[in-house]
């Protein structure tokens, strides 16, 4: 078997996610034979550093032996069991541990299979909580511009990335969208904190105006990942928590992408010392091995559903593979890896290296900004730095960087014109240097006309 053979078979049978399939006439899909640490190897023997953790899921490397062992052990014990009416050891242990490590006050775990479902659950639970409390008129969600929360219709509704959303607009819920505190938009001379604080006025105004109709505000804490890795200051989360309490509105923190150490703390909310009413976790939860997501919430929310059956207050939401034991075993192994060494400390060193090796990028005439939050570093390419004019999106400059990466042992998958590094935590300094070198060359190629 070689790349060409498998790619040809693939193109006869598959429809790939987030892809204009016609693009594959020029760039065939790359069949991966194996993964080891940060490296992926294809059927022709080419190797690639996974600079984006395979859509941000991988934390401790591909085929991580510790996680693999734990899953293998579980396979022989119990592969799956219905979670309604039944339970099992991995899901109980995982729930206990998630309650322990997440911000204080989150005392109940509800499981699903991916980030979008976690978001759907949080939205439904929030609405249903208010209904159970005698406030059914609370039906509106507030979101931030440029946010992303997944692709199912509810999750898509509370996102705001035009590319994914616009086509489906007639089908969607209508949230109240507030300008993002995105610090790329700050005026010269204004720092991150000041900008994020200033932007909060929009949120305050909406919360004041529609208090009685709003059930929850949903945000991606600190980094709007699919929204071109735009970042903001933790002060916004502190202000938001305080305002949500004041206006009696839930706060949903979607940490599907930023949870589990990505931003420098185990959970991004910690940087603002806030506890949300709902915390959505996915992606890194299983170290990138298996699909699993969780929604953590408070006993206060839980208690509003707890009643005699005929009251019909129960949360009757389910997915077939909810709390799958294999996925829970992968998650438990991932949490063990966090306990076995000082992962966050080691990440600080790696993040420092990511900053160092991209220091000179700032002076490039077509780079508007290099921004970083922990183990996420993003480089914004721009047509005119002085006027802040972006390239026309149709030119697909980012794709040139992608192609250059593939020819040079690097999987970089820019978001529009934003090249970013979001590598597994086991990346070595020399591998970070390599990513930076390839990104620099790719950016030169993509911007030299
Ligand atoms: N929320 C956020 C913040 C995400 O980044 C994503 C995925 N990129 C999702 C939700 C959706 O997760 P999934 O793709 O697992 O449905």
PDB file of N, CA and C in Angstrom, residues 114-124 139-143 147-161 164-165 168-177 216 218 252 254 280 317:
ATOM      1  N   UNK A 114     -18.838  14.350  22.051  1.00  0.00           N
ATOM      2  CA  UNK A 114     -18.026  15.347  21.347  1.00  0.00           C
ATOM      3  C   UNK A 114     -18.364  16.730  21.883  1.00  0.00           C
ATOM      4  N   UNK A 115     -17.583  17.697  21.457  1.00  0.00           N
ATOM      5  CA  UNK A 115     -17.738  19.048  21.992  1.00  0.00           C
ATOM      6  C   UNK A 115     -19.077  19.668  21.644  1.00  0.00           C
ATOM      7  N   UNK A 116     -19.535  19.442  20.413  1.00  0.00           N
ATOM      8  CA  UNK A 116     -20.814  20.043  20.007  1.00  0.00           C
ATOM      9  C   UNK A 116     -21.944  19.537  20.897  1.00  0.00           C
ATOM     10  N   UNK A 117     -21.950  18.246  21.171  1.00  0.00           N
ATOM     11  CA  UNK A 117     -23.005  17.690  22.035  1.00  0.00           C
ATOM     12  C   UNK A 117     -22.904  18.261  23.443  1.00  0.00           C
ATOM     13  N   UNK A 118     -21.688  18.484  23.906  1.00  0.00           N
ATOM     14  CA  UNK A 118     -21.536  19.071  25.245  1.00  0.00           C
ATOM     15  C   UNK A 118     -22.170  20.455  25.265  1.00  0.00           C
ATOM     16  N   UNK A 119     -21.950  21.210  24.204  1.00  0.00           N
ATOM     17  CA  UNK A 119     -22.531  22.553  24.134  1.00  0.00           C
ATOM     18  C   UNK A 119     -24.061  22.467  24.070  1.00  0.00           C
ATOM     19  N   UNK A 120     -24.571  21.552  23.263  1.00  0.00           N
ATOM     20  CA  UNK A 120     -26.031  21.376  23.188  1.00  0.00           C
ATOM     21  C   UNK A 120     -26.604  21.083  24.579  1.00  0.00           C
ATOM     22  N   UNK A 121     -25.926  20.231  25.301  1.00  0.00           N
ATOM     23  CA  UNK A 121     -26.399  19.843  26.634  1.00  0.00           C
ATOM     24  C   UNK A 121     -26.421  21.044  27.568  1.00  0.00           C
ATOM     25  N   UNK A 122     -25.336  21.820  27.548  1.00  0.00           N
ATOM     26  CA  UNK A 122     -25.274  22.994  28.430  1.00  0.00           C
ATOM     27  C   UNK A 122     -26.403  23.974  28.087  1.00  0.00           C
ATOM     28  N   UNK A 123     -26.650  24.187  26.794  1.00  0.00           N
ATOM     29  CA  UNK A 123     -27.726  25.115  26.386  1.00  0.00           C
ATOM     30  C   UNK A 123     -29.084  24.595  26.852  1.00  0.00           C
ATOM     31  N   UNK A 124     -29.323  23.316  26.608  1.00  0.00           N
ATOM     32  CA  UNK A 124     -30.615  22.746  26.988  1.00  0.00           C
ATOM     33  C   UNK A 124     -30.801  22.742  28.503  1.00  0.00           C
ATOM     34  N   UNK A 139     -35.277  32.411  27.314  1.00  0.00           N
ATOM     35  CA  UNK A 139     -35.033  31.545  26.148  1.00  0.00           C
ATOM     36  C   UNK A 139     -33.867  32.036  25.284  1.00  0.00           C
ATOM     37  N   UNK A 140     -33.246  33.126  25.684  1.00  0.00           N
ATOM     38  CA  UNK A 140     -32.233  33.743  24.807  1.00  0.00           C
ATOM     39  C   UNK A 140     -30.822  33.437  25.326  1.00  0.00           C
ATOM     40  N   UNK A 141     -29.934  33.096  24.397  1.00  0.00           N
ATOM     41  CA  UNK A 141     -28.521  32.931  24.749  1.00  0.00           C
ATOM     42  C   UNK A 141     -27.740  34.146  24.258  1.00  0.00           C
ATOM     43  N   UNK A 142     -26.729  34.499  25.030  1.00  0.00           N
ATOM     44  CA  UNK A 142     -25.837  35.589  24.612  1.00  0.00           C
ATOM     45  C   UNK A 142     -24.502  34.960  24.240  1.00  0.00           C
ATOM     46  N   UNK A 143     -23.961  35.373  23.099  1.00  0.00           N
ATOM     47  CA  UNK A 143     -22.644  34.866  22.701  1.00  0.00           C
ATOM     48  C   UNK A 143     -21.755  36.028  22.272  1.00  0.00           C
ATOM     49  N   UNK A 147     -17.179  33.847  17.855  1.00  0.00           N
ATOM     50  CA  UNK A 147     -17.041  32.647  18.707  1.00  0.00           C
ATOM     51  C   UNK A 147     -17.343  31.385  17.903  1.00  0.00           C
ATOM     52  N   UNK A 148     -16.953  30.251  18.449  1.00  0.00           N
ATOM     53  CA  UNK A 148     -17.210  28.953  17.799  1.00  0.00           C
ATOM     54  C   UNK A 148     -17.528  27.928  18.874  1.00  0.00           C
ATOM     55  N   UNK A 149     -18.616  27.197  18.695  1.00  0.00           N
ATOM     56  CA  UNK A 149     -18.968  26.198  19.707  1.00  0.00           C
ATOM     57  C   UNK A 149     -19.356  24.858  19.107  1.00  0.00           C
ATOM     58  N   UNK A 150     -19.106  24.655  17.822  1.00  0.00           N
ATOM     59  CA  UNK A 150     -19.410  23.363  17.218  1.00  0.00           C
ATOM     60  C   UNK A 150     -20.351  23.500  16.039  1.00  0.00           C
ATOM     61  N   UNK A 151     -20.718  22.364  15.452  1.00  0.00           N
ATOM     62  CA  UNK A 151     -21.402  22.369  14.163  1.00  0.00           C
ATOM     63  C   UNK A 151     -22.847  21.890  14.192  1.00  0.00           C
ATOM     64  N   UNK A 152     -23.299  21.248  15.256  1.00  0.00           N
ATOM     65  CA  UNK A 152     -24.709  20.849  15.299  1.00  0.00           C
ATOM     66  C   UNK A 152     -25.547  22.132  15.429  1.00  0.00           C
ATOM     67  N   UNK A 153     -26.834  22.059  15.097  1.00  0.00           N
ATOM     68  CA  UNK A 153     -27.569  23.306  14.896  1.00  0.00           C
ATOM     69  C   UNK A 153     -27.589  24.242  16.113  1.00  0.00           C
ATOM     70  N   UNK A 154     -27.734  23.669  17.316  1.00  0.00           N
ATOM     71  CA  UNK A 154     -27.735  24.521  18.512  1.00  0.00           C
ATOM     72  C   UNK A 154     -26.374  25.147  18.733  1.00  0.00           C
ATOM     73  N   UNK A 155     -25.340  24.330  18.621  1.00  0.00           N
ATOM     74  CA  UNK A 155     -23.972  24.817  18.842  1.00  0.00           C
ATOM     75  C   UNK A 155     -23.591  25.830  17.763  1.00  0.00           C
ATOM     76  N   UNK A 156     -24.025  25.567  16.541  1.00  0.00           N
ATOM     77  CA  UNK A 156     -23.745  26.489  15.436  1.00  0.00           C
ATOM     78  C   UNK A 156     -24.454  27.827  15.680  1.00  0.00           C
ATOM     79  N   UNK A 157     -25.650  27.749  16.236  1.00  0.00           N
ATOM     80  CA  UNK A 157     -26.421  28.967  16.525  1.00  0.00           C
ATOM     81  C   UNK A 157     -25.676  29.906  17.451  1.00  0.00           C
ATOM     82  N   UNK A 158     -25.003  29.347  18.455  1.00  0.00           N
ATOM     83  CA  UNK A 158     -24.326  30.214  19.421  1.00  0.00           C
ATOM     84  C   UNK A 158     -22.882  30.493  19.023  1.00  0.00           C
ATOM     85  N   UNK A 159     -22.475  30.009  17.861  1.00  0.00           N
ATOM     86  CA  UNK A 159     -21.186  30.420  17.316  1.00  0.00           C
ATOM     87  C   UNK A 159     -21.396  31.643  16.444  1.00  0.00           C
ATOM     88  N   UNK A 160     -20.290  32.181  15.929  1.00  0.00           N
ATOM     89  CA  UNK A 160     -20.427  33.390  15.103  1.00  0.00           C
ATOM     90  C   UNK A 160     -19.338  33.473  14.031  1.00  0.00           C
ATOM     91  N   UNK A 161     -18.870  32.314  13.547  1.00  0.00           N
ATOM     92  CA  UNK A 161     -17.899  32.360  12.453  1.00  0.00           C
ATOM     93  C   UNK A 161     -18.704  32.191  11.163  1.00  0.00           C
ATOM     94  N   UNK A 164     -18.819  29.105   8.630  1.00  0.00           N
ATOM     95  CA  UNK A 164     -19.517  27.870   8.981  1.00  0.00           C
ATOM     96  C   UNK A 164     -21.021  28.093   9.145  1.00  0.00           C
ATOM     97  N   UNK A 165     -21.392  29.333   9.468  1.00  0.00           N
ATOM     98  CA  UNK A 165     -22.745  29.567   9.949  1.00  0.00           C
ATOM     99  C   UNK A 165     -23.724  30.111   8.915  1.00  0.00           C
ATOM    100  N   UNK A 168     -26.548  28.229   6.986  1.00  0.00           N
ATOM    101  CA  UNK A 168     -27.600  27.558   7.771  1.00  0.00           C
ATOM    102  C   UNK A 168     -28.448  28.530   8.582  1.00  0.00           C
ATOM    103  N   UNK A 169     -28.155  29.823   8.430  1.00  0.00           N
ATOM    104  CA  UNK A 169     -28.806  30.851   9.245  1.00  0.00           C
ATOM    105  C   UNK A 169     -30.322  30.665   9.369  1.00  0.00           C
ATOM    106  N   UNK A 170     -31.039  30.357   8.263  1.00  0.00           N
ATOM    107  CA  UNK A 170     -32.512  30.238   8.392  1.00  0.00           C
ATOM    108  C   UNK A 170     -32.947  29.131   9.351  1.00  0.00           C
ATOM    109  N   UNK A 171     -32.058  28.209   9.654  1.00  0.00           N
ATOM    110  CA  UNK A 171     -32.432  27.080  10.524  1.00  0.00           C
ATOM    111  C   UNK A 171     -32.129  27.330  12.000  1.00  0.00           C
ATOM    112  N   UNK A 172     -31.453  28.428  12.307  1.00  0.00           N
ATOM    113  CA  UNK A 172     -30.819  28.522  13.629  1.00  0.00           C
ATOM    114  C   UNK A 172     -31.574  29.355  14.666  1.00  0.00           C
ATOM    115  N   UNK A 173     -31.234  29.103  15.937  1.00  0.00           N
ATOM    116  CA  UNK A 173     -31.679  29.950  17.046  1.00  0.00           C
ATOM    117  C   UNK A 173     -31.076  31.339  16.861  1.00  0.00           C
ATOM    118  N   UNK A 174     -31.679  32.334  17.467  1.00  0.00           N
ATOM    119  CA  UNK A 174     -31.157  33.698  17.311  1.00  0.00           C
ATOM    120  C   UNK A 174     -30.588  34.190  18.642  1.00  0.00           C
ATOM    121  N   UNK A 175     -29.293  34.026  18.813  1.00  0.00           N
ATOM    122  CA  UNK A 175     -28.702  34.529  20.055  1.00  0.00           C
ATOM    123  C   UNK A 175     -28.507  36.041  19.979  1.00  0.00           C
ATOM    124  N   UNK A 176     -28.228  36.615  21.104  1.00  0.00           N
ATOM    125  CA  UNK A 176     -27.890  38.042  21.166  1.00  0.00           C
ATOM    126  C   UNK A 176     -26.359  38.091  21.127  1.00  0.00           C
ATOM    127  N   UNK A 177     -25.807  38.637  20.050  1.00  0.00           N
ATOM    128  CA  UNK A 177     -24.344  38.581  19.883  1.00  0.00           C
ATOM    129  C   UNK A 177     -23.699  39.900  20.283  1.00  0.00           C
ATOM    130  N   UNK A 216     -28.519  32.218  29.439  1.00  0.00           N
ATOM    131  CA  UNK A 216     -27.087  32.019  29.669  1.00  0.00           C
ATOM    132  C   UNK A 216     -26.243  32.821  28.696  1.00  0.00           C
ATOM    133  N   UNK A 218     -22.650  32.292  26.770  1.00  0.00           N
ATOM    134  CA  UNK A 218     -21.673  31.243  26.476  1.00  0.00           C
ATOM    135  C   UNK A 218     -20.404  31.870  25.895  1.00  0.00           C
ATOM    136  N   UNK A 252     -21.838  29.832  30.760  1.00  0.00           N
ATOM    137  CA  UNK A 252     -21.366  28.571  30.181  1.00  0.00           C
ATOM    138  C   UNK A 252     -19.954  28.790  29.665  1.00  0.00           C
ATOM    139  N   UNK A 254     -17.131  27.228  27.580  1.00  0.00           N
ATOM    140  CA  UNK A 254     -16.832  26.155  26.629  1.00  0.00           C
ATOM    141  C   UNK A 254     -15.306  25.999  26.573  1.00  0.00           C
ATOM    142  N   UNK A 280     -17.925  22.983  29.690  1.00  0.00           N
ATOM    143  CA  UNK A 280     -17.914  21.964  28.631  1.00  0.00           C
ATOM    144  C   UNK A 280     -16.484  21.532  28.362  1.00  0.00           C
ATOM    145  N   UNK A 317     -32.099  13.732  28.131  1.00  0.00           N
ATOM    146  CA  UNK A 317     -31.178  13.826  26.986  1.00  0.00           C
ATOM    147  C   UNK A 317     -30.222  12.642  27.043  1.00  0.00           C
TER     148      UNK A 317
END
